[in-house]
Amino acid sequence: DQQVKQNSPSLSVQEGRISILNCDYTNSMFDYFLWYKKYPAEGPTFLISISSIKDKNEDGRFTVFLNKSAKHLSLHIVPSQPGDSAVYFCAALSGYALNFGKGTSLLVTP
Amino acid sequence: DADVTQTPRNRITKTGKRIMLECSQTKGHDRMYWYRQDPGLGLRLIYYSFDVKDINKGEISDGYSVSRQAQAKFSLSLESAIPNQTALYFCATSDSRGPMGEKLFFGSGTQLSVL
């Protein structure tokens, strides 16, 4: 059973607006959460992460929020740019390796 | 040059054939991984290796084997390929867990089609 869930397969946002990508997880033992971004014909690249002891981490236009009681995290991109159009994977770490969600395809329109 | 290199980039093969996918890295990382990506299923871990003498199965290792020939090389083999192994395969590396968690560096992927 999938422990990391991204329930929105796709999201379309206008340039300049906020993009919010959501992720839910079931395993309370996860101690790190990471977001990866993937362009077509390329491997995923690391975007931002957050430790389970924090509730927010910010890096430029990207902010990740963690709500441990709800087992939910979200990635905010502000302002969204056309170059942000990609597939975003949420991943969670417990023990030896990352568990990935199915991904959300973000399209930022001009 | 890419830090994590996968060869080949694309491969078409027939059911029952033996296939090897290769991965090499110049990042000097100890940890290497093989993932597969299927449409609608995300990335799933096949095998991982924390050093040359350490090989471990991931969640979907059946039908696959690996070899860690050196710190920089980690190959994935399909002994007898079957159509449901058609997928995009990624090799990844990491240098151990740091303050960012297990930050992985991925290759560009190998698209494998089994007919």
Short mmCIF file of C-alpha atoms in Angstrom, two decimals:
data_model
loop_
_atom_site.label_atom_id
_atom_site.label_comp_id
_atom_site.label_asym_id
_atom_site.label_seq_id
_atom_site.Cartn_x
_atom_site.Cartn_y
_atom_site.Cartn_z
CA ASP A 1 0.00 0.00 0.00
CA GLN A 2 1.30 3.40 -0.94
CA GLN A 3 2.60 5.29 2.08
CA VAL A 4 3.04 8.60 0.27
CA LYS A 5 0.09 9.89 -1.68
CA GLN A 6 -0.27 12.72 -4.14
CA ASN A 7 -3.94 12.74 -4.95
CA SER A 8 -3.89 15.40 -7.64
CA PRO A 9 -2.36 14.04 -10.85
CA SER A 10 -2.28 17.48 -12.42
CA LEU A 11 -2.55 21.18 -11.62
CA SER A 12 -2.77 24.23 -13.86
CA VAL A 13 -1.87 27.69 -12.57
CA GLN A 14 -1.49 31.08 -14.18
CA GLU A 15 1.93 32.69 -14.25
CA GLY A 16 2.51 34.91 -11.24
CA ARG A 17 -0.02 33.13 -9.06
CA ILE A 18 0.64 30.64 -6.26
CA SER A 19 0.98 26.93 -6.97
CA ILE A 20 0.12 24.59 -4.11
CA LEU A 21 1.01 20.94 -4.41
CA ASN A 22 -0.21 18.56 -1.75
CA CYS A 23 1.05 15.31 -0.31
CA ASP A 24 -0.31 12.98 2.35
CA TYR A 25 1.49 10.18 4.14
CA THR A 26 0.53 7.31 6.39
CA ASN A 27 3.73 6.37 8.22
CA SER A 28 4.35 8.48 11.31
CA MET A 29 7.96 7.22 11.42
CA PHE A 30 9.02 9.26 8.40
CA ASP A 31 11.63 11.73 9.58
CA TYR A 32 12.39 13.69 6.42
CA PHE A 33 10.22 14.83 3.56
CA LEU A 34 11.59 15.91 0.21
CA TRP A 35 10.26 17.36 -3.00
CA TYR A 36 11.74 16.51 -6.38
CA LYS A 37 11.06 18.13 -9.72
CA LYS A 38 11.21 16.28 -13.01
CA TYR A 39 11.31 17.61 -16.55
CA PRO A 40 10.64 15.30 -19.53
CA ALA A 41 13.64 13.21 -20.60
CA GLU A 42 15.54 14.10 -17.42
CA GLY A 43 15.96 12.51 -14.04
CA PRO A 44 14.29 14.02 -10.96
CA THR A 45 16.20 16.80 -9.25
CA PHE A 46 16.06 17.74 -5.61
CA LEU A 47 14.06 20.85 -4.84
CA ILE A 48 13.53 21.30 -1.11
CA SER A 49 13.19 19.22 2.04
CA ILE A 50 11.93 19.47 5.59
CA SER A 51 12.72 17.61 8.76
CA SER A 52 9.84 16.15 10.73
CA ILE A 53 10.78 18.36 13.68
CA LYS A 54 9.98 21.49 11.69
CA ASP A 55 6.76 22.83 10.24
CA LYS A 56 8.11 25.11 7.54
CA ASN A 57 11.14 25.43 5.31
CA GLU A 58 11.63 28.17 2.77
CA ASP A 59 14.04 28.50 -0.15
CA GLY A 60 13.44 31.41 -2.44
CA ARG A 61 10.11 30.99 -4.21
CA PHE A 62 9.61 27.54 -2.72
CA THR A 63 8.16 26.83 0.73
CA VAL A 64 7.27 23.47 2.19
CA PHE A 65 4.81 23.20 5.06
CA LEU A 66 4.46 20.15 7.26
CA ASN A 67 1.40 19.34 9.37
CA LYS A 68 2.34 16.26 11.36
CA SER A 69 -0.98 15.87 13.10
CA ALA A 70 -2.72 15.68 9.72
CA LYS A 71 0.16 13.75 8.11
CA HIS A 72 0.12 16.29 5.34
CA LEU A 73 2.67 18.44 3.59
CA SER A 74 2.42 20.98 0.86
CA LEU A 75 4.76 22.77 -1.51
CA HIS A 76 4.03 26.40 -2.30
CA ILE A 77 5.57 28.10 -5.31
CA VAL A 78 5.22 31.88 -5.34
CA PRO A 79 5.20 33.41 -7.86
CA SER A 80 4.78 30.59 -10.34
CA GLN A 81 6.76 30.80 -13.56
CA PRO A 82 6.37 28.91 -16.87
CA GLY A 83 9.72 27.20 -16.19
CA ASP A 84 8.16 25.61 -13.12
CA SER A 85 6.04 23.41 -15.40
CA ALA A 86 7.18 19.90 -14.52
CA VAL A 87 6.18 16.83 -12.56
CA TYR A 88 6.68 17.21 -8.81
CA PHE A 89 7.28 14.19 -6.61
CA CYS A 90 6.81 14.17 -2.89
CA ALA A 91 9.08 11.70 -1.05
CA ALA A 92 9.43 10.58 2.55
CA LEU A 93 12.38 9.01 4.33
CA SER A 94 12.32 6.39 6.99
CA GLY A 95 15.31 4.15 7.52
CA TYR A 96 17.08 3.18 4.33
CA ALA A 97 15.44 4.80 1.34
CA LEU A 98 12.91 7.23 -0.01
CA ASN A 99 9.25 6.43 -0.61
CA PHE A 100 7.87 8.44 -3.50
CA GLY A 101 4.38 9.61 -4.33
CA LYS A 102 2.96 9.22 -7.84
CA GLY A 103 3.70 12.80 -8.78
CA THR A 104 1.69 15.89 -9.71
CA SER A 105 2.11 17.45 -13.14
CA LEU A 106 2.18 21.25 -12.82
CA LEU A 107 1.46 23.45 -15.81
CA VAL A 108 2.09 27.17 -15.45
CA THR A 109 0.40 29.11 -18.21
CA PRO A 110 1.47 32.58 -19.37
CA ASP B 1 29.48 15.73 -18.23
CA ALA B 2 26.68 14.23 -16.16
CA ASP B 3 27.56 13.20 -12.61
CA VAL B 4 25.32 10.11 -12.83
CA THR B 5 25.41 8.42 -16.22
CA GLN B 6 23.06 5.70 -17.35
CA THR B 7 23.54 3.55 -20.44
CA PRO B 8 21.76 2.90 -22.67
CA ARG B 9 19.23 5.75 -22.80
CA ASN B 10 16.75 3.63 -24.69
CA ARG B 11 16.48 -0.11 -25.23
CA ILE B 12 13.96 -2.32 -26.96
CA THR B 13 14.20 -6.02 -26.33
CA LYS B 14 12.16 -9.19 -26.60
CA THR B 15 10.56 -11.31 -23.93
CA GLY B 16 13.01 -13.77 -22.41
CA LYS B 17 16.17 -11.85 -23.25
CA ARG B 18 18.76 -10.91 -20.66
CA ILE B 19 19.29 -7.19 -20.31
CA MET B 20 21.80 -5.14 -18.35
CA LEU B 21 21.40 -1.49 -17.54
CA GLU B 22 24.50 0.30 -16.41
CA CYS B 23 25.09 3.23 -14.11
CA SER B 24 28.28 5.05 -13.29
CA GLN B 25 28.86 8.12 -11.13
CA THR B 26 31.60 10.64 -10.64
CA LYS B 27 30.17 12.16 -7.46
CA GLY B 28 32.18 9.92 -5.14
CA HIS B 29 29.04 8.81 -3.34
CA ASP B 30 28.85 5.55 -1.43
CA ARG B 31 25.15 4.92 -1.85
CA MET B 32 23.55 3.90 -5.12
CA TYR B 33 19.99 3.00 -6.01
CA TRP B 34 17.85 1.66 -8.85
CA TYR B 35 14.28 2.90 -9.23
CA ARG B 36 11.66 2.30 -11.88
CA GLN B 37 8.96 4.74 -12.90
CA ASP B 38 5.66 3.60 -14.36
CA PRO B 39 2.90 5.94 -15.51
CA GLY B 40 0.61 6.67 -12.58
CA LEU B 41 2.78 4.77 -10.09
CA GLY B 42 5.61 7.14 -9.32
CA LEU B 43 9.09 5.89 -8.49
CA ARG B 44 9.55 2.50 -6.86
CA LEU B 45 12.78 1.17 -5.38
CA ILE B 46 14.23 -1.99 -6.93
CA TYR B 47 17.63 -2.38 -5.23
CA TYR B 48 20.02 -0.25 -3.24
CA SER B 49 23.63 -0.47 -2.15
CA PHE B 50 25.28 1.49 0.64
CA ASP B 51 28.78 0.38 -0.29
CA VAL B 52 30.49 -2.14 -2.57
CA LYS B 53 29.85 -5.08 -0.24
CA ASP B 54 26.33 -4.08 0.71
CA ILE B 55 23.38 -4.96 -1.58
CA ASN B 56 19.78 -4.80 -0.49
CA LYS B 57 16.41 -5.51 -2.05
CA GLY B 58 13.86 -2.77 -2.41
CA GLU B 59 10.11 -3.09 -2.65
CA ILE B 60 10.01 -4.59 -6.17
CA SER B 61 13.18 -6.68 -6.59
CA ASP B 62 11.58 -9.80 -8.08
CA GLY B 63 12.86 -10.44 -11.61
CA TYR B 64 15.89 -8.18 -11.14
CA SER B 65 19.45 -8.57 -9.92
CA VAL B 66 22.24 -6.06 -9.39
CA SER B 67 25.99 -5.90 -9.25
CA ARG B 68 28.11 -3.24 -7.54
CA GLN B 69 31.34 -3.61 -9.45
CA ALA B 70 33.02 -0.63 -7.82
CA GLN B 71 32.08 2.36 -5.74
CA ALA B 72 31.25 4.22 -8.94
CA LYS B 73 29.38 1.47 -10.82
CA PHE B 74 26.04 -0.19 -10.15
CA SER B 75 24.36 -2.30 -12.82
CA LEU B 76 20.85 -3.68 -12.98
CA SER B 77 20.07 -6.94 -14.79
CA LEU B 78 16.85 -8.44 -15.99
CA GLU B 79 17.66 -12.14 -16.32
CA SER B 80 14.64 -12.93 -18.48
CA ALA B 81 12.78 -9.81 -19.49
CA ILE B 82 8.98 -9.74 -19.49
CA PRO B 83 6.61 -7.11 -20.91
CA ASN B 84 5.54 -5.75 -17.51
CA GLN B 85 9.15 -4.70 -16.94
CA THR B 86 8.64 -2.06 -19.60
CA ALA B 87 9.32 1.13 -17.69
CA LEU B 88 11.64 4.09 -17.20
CA TYR B 89 14.57 3.10 -15.01
CA PHE B 90 16.55 5.55 -12.90
CA CYS B 91 19.84 5.15 -11.14
CA ALA B 92 20.50 7.47 -8.21
CA THR B 93 23.28 8.19 -5.74
CA SER B 94 23.60 9.81 -2.34
CA ASP B 95 26.45 10.47 0.06
CA SER B 96 24.60 9.41 3.18
CA ARG B 97 22.03 11.13 5.24
CA GLY B 98 22.73 14.77 5.91
CA PRO B 99 20.77 17.72 7.22
CA MET B 100 18.62 17.66 4.09
CA GLY B 101 17.66 14.05 4.57
CA GLU B 102 18.57 11.48 1.95
CA LYS B 103 19.22 13.79 -0.98
CA LEU B 104 19.38 11.70 -4.13
CA PHE B 105 21.04 12.61 -7.40
CA PHE B 106 19.44 10.91 -10.39
CA GLY B 107 20.67 9.92 -13.80
CA SER B 108 18.68 10.80 -16.90
CA GLY B 109 16.99 7.42 -17.05
CA THR B 110 16.83 4.39 -19.34
CA GLN B 111 13.59 3.76 -21.20
CA LEU B 112 13.23 0.00 -21.54
CA SER B 113 10.59 -1.62 -23.72
CA VAL B 114 10.05 -5.37 -23.58
CA LEU B 115 8.04 -6.72 -26.51
#
